[in-house]
Amino acid sequence: MIQPAITGTGVFTPEQTITNDELVVAFNAYAEKFNADNAEAIAAGEVAAKAPSSSEFILNASGIEQRYVMDKSGVLDPETMHPVFAARADEAPSMMAEMALDAARKALAQAGRRAEEVDLIICAASNHERAYPAIAIEIQQLLGAGGFAFDMNVACSSATFGIQAAADMVRAGSAKCALIVNPEICSAHLEWRDRDCHFIFGDVCTATLVEPAAAAQGAHFLIRSTRCATEFSNNIRNNNGFLRRTRPGQMADRRDMQFMQEGRKVFKEVLPLVSAHIAGHMEDEGVAADDLKRLWLHQANKSMNDFIGRKVLGRVPEPEEQPNILQDYANTSSAGSIIAFAKYSDDLAPGDVGLICSFGAGYSVGSVIVERV
Ligand code: COA
């Protein structure tokens, strides 16, 4: 049996950041203008006034301090409130492909592999820039990889589901050098005018290389086991798609075509789901809480991660046992747990065991138990 391993990871981080304070200034300017423009309707009780946002709330509710984005100016312009991206010719590389190339090259360099050795690319993300041709196939061409490539979408769990798919194919022999990339341009599907969620997301891309352990050139992580689970819920939903069921005149501003969530319900329902999933996975693999050196969790909310860490370890984890990156990156959807893994895994000793876990819309949850070699 071929033993799959993670032999390299890479992170593309956009150059532009938005701090909570900058974000709140823009949001409050927008809200003030909205209230002024709609003063009569608000006074008549026909339109609800917009309440101001605050940096204190954002930090307390989420643990987020700043986020990286692909376009800061549009998001922070109170007249625009979304990133502005120039149209590109069909011949020009897509944004997601560009982000993925950077992350992929870093992962390949870490693994000591050349691009032409890659024979499988999975572009696993919450949103894809277009329906087809697959972004993954464009990345395959730009990178100079061989084999085959396809896109997949399991929202925030896309990276771990991608790792399971790649590990299974490496195990079966249908791929030898599999690259999973997670380009997340979350800023483009977030409603920056909605106070309840305007602070949640950031942009990033991660890459993970999966190969047979026997082929690894240096330090790596055995993929001891993966587990994926799903359970339908509408509590995190995005109605964007090719079927635009609208009445005439309704197209212009459909809030449900962006990120929507019932944040409180998500919090309450996802925590037990994830804790039970991880506990079951560890028990079946004979991994006790004491055996676990590190947890790389999905990065959506600090309180959620604190809760899961306590449940899994049976005590408050030390900060180094459960590294968070969401204070710097915000929620980056599928990429979050891989950023944490890429940045905080080098120091583990041979034989150390850790667990990567993602969760989110679907609902979906994916876990990967790894061992340092
Ligand atoms: N600034 C200031 N106050 C705000 C605010 C903002 N931007 N947004 C909400 N508030 C206020 C609300 O008006 C409310 O005030 P009230 O109690 O006087 O009515 C209060 O803060 C609490 O609001 P609520 O929406 O219940 O906040 P919360 O504490 O539940 O935090 C989330 C909101 C979204 C951060 C939290 O529910 C969460 O993280 N949920 C899970 C999200 C998740 O993981 N999603 C997965 C995505 S992949």
Short mmCIF file of C-alpha atoms and ligand atoms in Angstrom, two decimals:
data_model
loop_
_atom_site.label_atom_id
_atom_site.label_comp_id
_atom_site.label_asym_id
_atom_site.label_seq_id
_atom_site.Cartn_x
_atom_site.Cartn_y
_atom_site.Cartn_z
CA MET A 1 0.00 0.00 0.00
CA ILE A 2 1.33 3.44 -0.96
CA GLN A 3 1.54 5.77 2.07
CA PRO A 4 0.63 9.37 1.10
CA ALA A 5 2.40 12.34 2.71
CA ILE A 6 2.26 16.12 2.71
CA THR A 7 5.68 17.12 1.40
CA GLY A 8 5.21 20.87 0.93
CA THR A 9 2.93 23.79 1.63
CA GLY A 10 2.87 27.38 0.39
CA VAL A 11 0.94 30.54 1.20
CA PHE A 12 0.28 33.48 -1.13
CA THR A 13 -0.54 36.56 0.98
CA PRO A 14 -1.91 39.67 -0.81
CA GLU A 15 0.08 42.90 -0.36
CA GLN A 16 -2.81 45.03 0.94
CA THR A 17 -4.21 44.89 4.46
CA ILE A 18 -7.28 46.47 6.06
CA THR A 19 -7.22 46.99 9.83
CA ASN A 20 -10.45 46.90 11.85
CA ASP A 21 -10.17 50.66 12.42
CA GLU A 22 -9.86 51.39 8.69
CA LEU A 23 -12.78 49.09 7.94
CA VAL A 24 -15.01 50.66 10.57
CA VAL A 25 -14.27 54.21 9.35
CA ALA A 26 -15.41 53.21 5.83
CA PHE A 27 -18.46 51.31 7.08
CA ASN A 28 -19.59 54.13 9.35
CA ALA A 29 -19.14 56.73 6.59
CA TYR A 30 -21.29 54.54 4.33
CA ALA A 31 -23.93 54.04 7.08
CA GLU A 32 -24.06 57.78 7.84
CA LYS A 33 -24.53 58.62 4.18
CA PHE A 34 -27.19 55.92 3.82
CA ASN A 35 -29.05 57.32 6.81
CA ALA A 36 -28.81 60.88 5.46
CA ASP A 37 -29.92 59.84 1.96
CA ASN A 38 -32.87 57.92 3.42
CA ALA A 39 -33.71 60.30 6.26
CA GLU A 40 -37.35 60.73 5.25
CA ALA A 41 -38.06 57.04 4.77
CA ILE A 42 -36.27 56.26 8.04
CA ALA A 43 -38.35 58.91 9.86
CA ALA A 44 -41.52 57.42 8.32
CA GLY A 45 -40.50 53.97 9.55
CA GLU A 46 -40.26 52.58 5.98
CA VAL A 47 -36.50 51.94 6.03
CA ALA A 48 -34.35 50.79 8.93
CA ALA A 49 -31.50 53.12 9.88
CA LYS A 50 -28.02 51.58 9.72
CA ALA A 51 -26.25 51.27 13.08
CA PRO A 52 -22.50 51.99 13.26
CA SER A 53 -19.92 49.21 13.48
CA SER A 54 -17.03 49.17 15.96
CA SER A 55 -13.51 47.73 16.18
CA GLU A 56 -14.13 46.58 19.77
CA PHE A 57 -17.13 44.48 18.70
CA ILE A 58 -15.22 42.93 15.82
CA LEU A 59 -12.25 41.92 17.98
CA ASN A 60 -14.45 40.59 20.81
CA ALA A 61 -16.87 38.69 18.56
CA SER A 62 -14.28 37.18 16.22
CA GLY A 63 -10.67 37.68 17.33
CA ILE A 64 -9.94 39.35 13.97
CA GLU A 65 -7.55 42.35 13.95
CA GLN A 66 -6.96 42.82 10.21
CA ARG A 67 -7.40 41.08 6.87
CA TYR A 68 -5.43 40.85 3.61
CA VAL A 69 -7.32 41.77 0.44
CA MET A 70 -6.71 41.88 -3.31
CA ASP A 71 -8.21 45.40 -3.59
CA LYS A 72 -8.38 47.67 -0.60
CA SER A 73 -9.41 50.94 -2.28
CA GLY A 74 -12.84 49.79 -3.48
CA VAL A 75 -13.71 48.16 -0.17
CA LEU A 76 -12.79 51.29 1.77
CA ASP A 77 -14.53 53.74 -0.57
CA PRO A 78 -17.90 54.48 1.09
CA GLU A 79 -19.36 55.04 -2.40
CA THR A 80 -18.23 51.60 -3.61
CA MET A 81 -17.92 49.13 -0.70
CA HIS A 82 -16.60 46.21 -2.73
CA PRO A 83 -13.26 45.32 -4.36
CA VAL A 84 -12.85 46.69 -7.87
CA PHE A 85 -11.21 44.34 -10.35
CA ALA A 86 -10.48 45.32 -13.94
CA ALA A 87 -11.94 43.07 -16.62
CA ARG A 88 -9.36 40.69 -18.09
CA ALA A 89 -9.08 39.31 -21.59
CA ASP A 90 -9.77 35.58 -21.96
CA GLU A 91 -6.08 35.16 -22.87
CA ALA A 92 -4.89 36.74 -19.60
CA PRO A 93 -4.40 34.53 -16.52
CA SER A 94 -7.32 34.53 -14.08
CA MET A 95 -6.79 36.09 -10.64
CA MET A 96 -7.28 32.77 -8.91
CA ALA A 97 -4.69 31.14 -11.16
CA GLU A 98 -2.17 33.91 -10.43
CA MET A 99 -2.64 33.55 -6.68
CA ALA A 100 -2.42 29.76 -6.95
CA LEU A 101 0.81 29.88 -8.98
CA ASP A 102 2.60 31.79 -6.23
CA ALA A 103 1.43 29.43 -3.47
CA ALA A 104 2.09 26.36 -5.65
CA ARG A 105 5.68 27.39 -6.43
CA LYS A 106 6.39 27.83 -2.72
CA ALA A 107 4.96 24.36 -1.94
CA LEU A 108 6.99 22.80 -4.78
CA ALA A 109 10.19 24.54 -3.61
CA GLN A 110 9.65 23.21 -0.08
CA ALA A 111 9.14 19.69 -1.41
CA GLY A 112 12.12 19.93 -3.83
CA ARG A 113 9.85 19.17 -6.80
CA ARG A 114 9.70 20.62 -10.29
CA ALA A 115 6.37 21.79 -11.72
CA GLU A 116 6.50 19.26 -14.54
CA GLU A 117 6.50 16.44 -11.99
CA VAL A 118 3.01 17.43 -10.80
CA ASP A 119 0.41 15.10 -12.32
CA LEU A 120 -2.75 16.19 -10.49
CA ILE A 121 -4.02 19.67 -9.55
CA ILE A 122 -7.19 20.19 -7.52
CA CYS A 123 -8.33 23.80 -7.25
CA ALA A 124 -10.49 23.53 -4.13
CA ALA A 125 -12.20 26.75 -3.05
CA SER A 126 -15.47 28.29 -1.89
CA ASN A 127 -15.97 30.32 -5.04
CA HIS A 128 -14.59 29.92 -8.54
CA GLU A 129 -13.95 32.83 -10.82
CA ARG A 130 -15.79 31.12 -13.67
CA ALA A 131 -17.61 27.86 -14.25
CA TYR A 132 -15.34 26.51 -17.00
CA PRO A 133 -12.74 25.81 -18.24
CA ALA A 134 -11.65 24.71 -14.76
CA ILE A 135 -9.29 27.12 -12.99
CA ALA A 136 -7.23 24.04 -12.08
CA ILE A 137 -6.60 23.29 -15.78
CA GLU A 138 -5.44 26.86 -16.36
CA ILE A 139 -3.07 26.50 -13.38
CA GLN A 140 -1.84 23.19 -14.83
CA GLN A 141 -0.92 24.98 -18.09
CA LEU A 142 0.62 28.08 -16.45
CA LEU A 143 2.67 25.91 -14.09
CA GLY A 144 3.74 23.49 -16.80
CA ALA A 145 2.35 20.48 -14.96
CA GLY A 146 1.21 17.22 -16.54
CA GLY A 147 -1.57 14.76 -15.78
CA PHE A 148 -5.01 16.15 -15.08
CA ALA A 149 -6.72 18.86 -13.07
CA PHE A 150 -10.17 19.74 -11.81
CA ASP A 151 -12.01 22.22 -9.59
CA MET A 152 -13.93 21.31 -6.47
CA ASN A 153 -16.02 23.27 -3.99
CA VAL A 154 -16.92 22.23 -0.47
CA ALA A 155 -16.88 25.82 0.86
CA CYS A 156 -14.66 26.21 3.95
CA SER A 157 -13.88 22.47 3.94
CA SER A 158 -12.52 22.49 0.38
CA ALA A 159 -8.86 22.09 1.42
CA THR A 160 -9.29 19.02 3.63
CA PHE A 161 -11.71 17.40 1.17
CA GLY A 162 -9.12 18.12 -1.53
CA ILE A 163 -6.37 16.55 0.58
CA GLN A 164 -8.51 13.44 1.11
CA ALA A 165 -9.23 13.16 -2.64
CA ALA A 166 -5.52 13.63 -3.47
CA ALA A 167 -4.32 11.23 -0.75
CA ASP A 168 -6.77 8.56 -1.96
CA MET A 169 -5.55 8.95 -5.54
CA VAL A 170 -1.90 8.78 -4.49
CA ARG A 171 -2.72 5.67 -2.48
CA ALA A 172 -4.50 4.11 -5.46
CA GLY A 173 -1.66 5.02 -7.85
CA SER A 174 -3.74 7.29 -10.14
CA ALA A 175 -1.58 10.29 -9.10
CA LYS A 176 2.03 10.54 -7.93
CA CYS A 177 2.49 14.24 -7.24
CA ALA A 178 -0.77 15.99 -6.35
CA LEU A 179 -1.15 19.69 -5.76
CA ILE A 180 -4.17 21.08 -3.92
CA VAL A 181 -4.57 24.87 -4.22
CA ASN A 182 -7.08 27.02 -2.34
CA PRO A 183 -7.30 30.50 -3.86
CA GLU A 184 -9.93 32.34 -1.82
CA ILE A 185 -11.01 35.81 -2.97
CA CYS A 186 -13.51 36.08 -0.12
CA SER A 187 -13.60 39.89 -0.40
CA ALA A 188 -15.59 39.56 -3.63
CA HIS A 189 -18.46 37.55 -2.15
CA LEU A 190 -18.70 39.44 1.14
CA GLU A 191 -21.32 42.18 1.59
CA TRP A 192 -19.13 44.92 3.05
CA ARG A 193 -22.27 47.03 3.68
CA ASP A 194 -23.71 44.48 6.14
CA ARG A 195 -22.64 45.34 9.70
CA ASP A 196 -23.25 41.78 10.95
CA CYS A 197 -20.63 40.27 8.68
CA HIS A 198 -18.56 43.04 7.02
CA PHE A 199 -15.49 42.16 9.11
CA ILE A 200 -15.43 38.41 8.60
CA PHE A 201 -13.35 37.62 5.52
CA GLY A 202 -9.96 38.12 3.89
CA ASP A 203 -8.17 36.93 0.72
CA VAL A 204 -5.32 34.42 0.45
CA CYS A 205 -4.21 31.28 -1.37
CA THR A 206 -2.69 28.13 0.06
CA ALA A 207 -1.11 25.13 -1.67
CA THR A 208 -0.42 21.61 -0.38
CA LEU A 209 1.64 18.96 -2.15
CA VAL A 210 0.74 15.31 -1.58
CA GLU A 211 3.09 12.53 -2.72
CA PRO A 212 3.96 8.96 -1.75
CA ALA A 213 6.01 9.20 1.47
CA ALA A 214 8.68 7.02 -0.17
CA ALA A 215 9.26 9.79 -2.75
CA ALA A 216 9.65 12.61 -0.19
CA GLN A 217 12.90 14.58 -0.54
CA GLY A 218 12.98 16.02 2.97
CA ALA A 219 10.99 16.44 6.18
CA HIS A 220 7.31 15.70 5.58
CA PHE A 221 4.04 14.68 7.22
CA LEU A 222 2.55 11.22 6.74
CA ILE A 223 -1.18 11.43 6.08
CA ARG A 224 -2.19 8.79 8.60
CA SER A 225 -5.89 9.14 8.00
CA THR A 226 -8.53 11.50 6.60
CA ARG A 227 -12.25 11.80 7.35
CA CYS A 228 -14.91 13.92 5.66
CA ALA A 229 -18.56 14.43 6.63
CA THR A 230 -21.46 16.60 5.45
CA GLU A 231 -24.92 17.47 6.73
CA PHE A 232 -27.21 19.86 4.84
CA SER A 233 -27.91 23.29 6.33
CA ASN A 234 -29.03 26.64 4.90
CA ASN A 235 -27.41 28.59 7.72
CA ILE A 236 -24.39 29.53 5.58
CA ARG A 237 -25.55 30.08 2.02
CA ASN A 238 -24.69 31.89 -1.21
CA ASN A 239 -27.32 31.88 -3.98
CA ASN A 240 -24.96 33.02 -6.73
CA GLY A 241 -24.96 30.65 -9.68
CA PHE A 242 -26.04 30.35 -13.27
CA LEU A 243 -29.78 30.11 -12.53
CA ARG A 244 -30.82 33.66 -11.81
CA ARG A 245 -34.40 33.35 -10.69
CA THR A 246 -35.36 37.00 -10.62
CA ARG A 247 -38.29 39.18 -11.45
CA PRO A 248 -37.66 42.02 -13.91
CA GLY A 249 -35.75 44.79 -12.15
CA GLN A 250 -34.71 42.57 -9.26
CA MET A 251 -31.24 41.61 -10.52
CA ALA A 252 -29.36 44.73 -9.51
CA ASP A 253 -29.07 44.14 -5.80
CA ARG A 254 -29.73 40.64 -4.57
CA ARG A 255 -28.18 40.28 -1.14
CA ASP A 256 -28.63 36.49 -1.15
CA MET A 257 -26.16 36.15 -4.03
CA GLN A 258 -23.34 36.98 -1.63
CA PHE A 259 -22.28 35.39 1.64
CA MET A 260 -25.24 34.98 4.02
CA GLN A 261 -25.17 33.38 7.43
CA GLU A 262 -27.11 32.87 10.62
CA GLY A 263 -23.96 33.40 12.68
CA ARG A 264 -25.41 32.42 16.05
CA LYS A 265 -26.99 29.22 14.71
CA VAL A 266 -23.74 28.33 12.94
CA PHE A 267 -21.89 28.78 16.19
CA LYS A 268 -24.28 26.52 18.14
CA GLU A 269 -24.72 23.81 15.51
CA VAL A 270 -21.22 23.52 14.10
CA LEU A 271 -19.34 23.25 17.41
CA PRO A 272 -20.91 19.92 18.51
CA LEU A 273 -20.64 18.60 14.95
CA VAL A 274 -16.93 19.36 14.71
CA SER A 275 -16.04 18.25 18.25
CA ALA A 276 -17.81 14.90 17.75
CA HIS A 277 -16.24 14.47 14.31
CA ILE A 278 -12.70 15.00 15.62
CA ALA A 279 -13.30 12.79 18.68
CA GLY A 280 -14.64 9.96 16.49
CA HIS A 281 -11.80 10.26 14.00
CA MET A 282 -9.14 10.21 16.75
CA GLU A 283 -10.74 7.28 18.57
CA ASP A 284 -10.95 5.18 15.41
CA GLU A 285 -7.29 5.89 14.66
CA GLY A 286 -6.17 5.17 18.24
CA VAL A 287 -4.98 8.75 18.78
CA ALA A 288 -5.54 9.92 22.38
CA ALA A 289 -5.77 13.60 23.32
CA ASP A 290 -2.35 13.33 24.99
CA ASP A 291 -0.84 12.04 21.73
CA LEU A 292 -1.88 15.15 19.85
CA LYS A 293 0.90 17.72 19.61
CA ARG A 294 -0.96 20.27 17.48
CA LEU A 295 -4.39 21.26 16.19
CA TRP A 296 -4.57 23.34 13.00
CA LEU A 297 -8.20 24.43 12.96
CA HIS A 298 -10.36 26.26 10.45
CA GLN A 299 -9.97 29.98 11.14
CA ALA A 300 -13.45 31.51 11.35
CA ASN A 301 -13.80 32.68 14.91
CA LYS A 302 -11.50 32.64 17.95
CA SER A 303 -14.15 31.58 20.48
CA MET A 304 -15.13 28.69 18.24
CA ASN A 305 -11.52 27.49 18.03
CA ASP A 306 -11.02 27.93 21.78
CA PHE A 307 -14.11 25.79 22.39
CA ILE A 308 -13.06 23.03 19.97
CA GLY A 309 -9.51 23.01 21.36
CA ARG A 310 -10.82 22.56 24.92
CA LYS A 311 -13.20 19.78 23.84
CA VAL A 312 -10.58 17.87 21.90
CA LEU A 313 -7.73 18.12 24.43
CA GLY A 314 -9.94 18.04 27.56
CA ARG A 315 -8.17 21.19 28.86
CA VAL A 316 -7.30 24.70 27.71
CA PRO A 317 -4.74 24.26 24.91
CA GLU A 318 -1.44 26.12 25.15
CA PRO A 319 -1.29 28.79 22.41
CA GLU A 320 1.40 26.84 20.56
CA GLU A 321 -0.76 23.69 20.57
CA GLN A 322 -3.56 25.39 18.66
CA PRO A 323 -2.11 28.25 16.61
CA ASN A 324 -4.53 30.88 15.33
CA ILE A 325 -3.81 33.07 12.33
CA LEU A 326 -7.25 34.69 12.06
CA GLN A 327 -6.15 37.79 13.95
CA ASP A 328 -3.97 38.62 10.90
CA TYR A 329 -5.85 36.98 8.01
CA ALA A 330 -9.53 36.97 9.20
CA ASN A 331 -11.61 34.06 7.89
CA THR A 332 -10.04 32.90 4.63
CA SER A 333 -12.52 30.10 4.09
CA SER A 334 -10.86 26.82 3.04
CA ALA A 335 -7.34 28.24 3.31
CA GLY A 336 -7.38 29.04 7.05
CA SER A 337 -6.35 25.69 8.53
CA ILE A 338 -3.64 25.29 5.86
CA ILE A 339 -2.17 28.74 6.61
CA ALA A 340 -1.95 27.68 10.28
CA PHE A 341 -0.38 24.35 9.24
CA ALA A 342 2.09 25.97 6.84
CA LYS A 343 3.24 28.55 9.39
CA TYR A 344 3.23 26.41 12.54
CA SER A 345 4.39 22.89 11.77
CA ASP A 346 8.16 23.03 11.10
CA ASP A 347 9.08 22.72 14.76
CA LEU A 348 7.36 19.36 15.32
CA ALA A 349 9.69 16.43 16.07
CA PRO A 350 9.70 13.10 14.21
CA GLY A 351 6.79 10.98 15.43
CA ASP A 352 4.72 13.99 16.57
CA VAL A 353 1.06 13.71 15.60
CA GLY A 354 -1.25 16.60 14.73
CA LEU A 355 -4.68 17.17 13.26
CA ILE A 356 -5.84 19.58 10.54
CA CYS A 357 -9.57 20.31 10.65
CA SER A 358 -11.81 22.51 8.52
CA PHE A 359 -15.54 23.13 8.80
CA GLY A 360 -18.17 25.40 7.37
CA ALA A 361 -20.99 25.69 4.87
CA GLY A 362 -22.75 22.53 3.83
CA TYR A 363 -22.42 21.90 6.73
CA SER A 364 -19.10 20.19 6.03
CA VAL A 365 -16.23 19.02 8.21
CA GLY A 366 -12.95 17.43 7.17
CA SER A 367 -10.06 16.22 9.32
CA VAL A 368 -6.57 14.99 8.46
CA ILE A 369 -4.38 13.22 11.01
CA VAL A 370 -0.70 13.74 10.18
CA GLU A 371 2.60 12.48 11.62
CA ARG A 372 5.92 14.28 11.32
CA VAL A 373 8.73 12.39 9.64
N1 COA B 1 -20.36 46.35 15.29
C1 COA B 1 -20.94 46.58 16.48
N2 COA B 1 -21.91 45.83 16.99
C2 COA B 1 -22.36 44.80 16.24
C3 COA B 1 -21.82 44.50 14.98
C4 COA B 1 -20.77 45.32 14.52
N3 COA B 1 -20.19 45.13 13.33
N4 COA B 1 -22.44 43.41 14.48
C5 COA B 1 -23.34 43.04 15.38
N5 COA B 1 -23.31 43.88 16.46
C6 COA B 1 -24.13 43.86 17.66
C7 COA B 1 -25.53 43.36 17.37
O1 COA B 1 -26.35 44.45 16.98
C8 COA B 1 -25.94 42.77 18.69
O2 COA B 1 -26.37 43.79 19.55
P1 COA B 1 -27.66 43.59 20.47
O3 COA B 1 -27.31 42.44 21.36
O4 COA B 1 -27.77 44.90 21.16
O5 COA B 1 -28.77 43.26 19.52
C9 COA B 1 -24.64 42.23 19.26
O6 COA B 1 -23.59 42.93 18.59
C10 COA B 1 -24.47 40.74 19.08
O7 COA B 1 -24.67 40.44 17.68
P2 COA B 1 -24.57 38.99 17.09
O8 COA B 1 -24.80 39.01 15.61
O9 COA B 1 -25.43 38.09 17.90
O10 COA B 1 -23.04 38.76 17.32
P3 COA B 1 -22.21 37.47 17.74
O11 COA B 1 -21.60 37.72 19.05
O12 COA B 1 -22.98 36.22 17.52
O13 COA B 1 -21.04 37.51 16.67
C11 COA B 1 -20.42 36.42 14.64
C12 COA B 1 -21.31 37.46 15.31
C13 COA B 1 -20.82 36.34 13.17
C14 COA B 1 -18.96 36.88 14.74
C15 COA B 1 -20.57 35.06 15.35
O14 COA B 1 -21.94 34.71 15.46
C16 COA B 1 -19.84 33.96 14.62
O15 COA B 1 -18.66 34.00 14.48
N6 COA B 1 -20.54 32.90 14.21
C17 COA B 1 -19.98 31.80 13.48
C18 COA B 1 -19.49 32.29 12.20
C19 COA B 1 -18.86 31.23 11.36
O16 COA B 1 -18.03 30.48 11.76
N7 COA B 1 -19.25 31.16 10.12
C20 COA B 1 -18.70 30.27 9.24
C21 COA B 1 -18.32 31.02 8.05
S1 COA B 1 -17.37 30.00 7.05
#
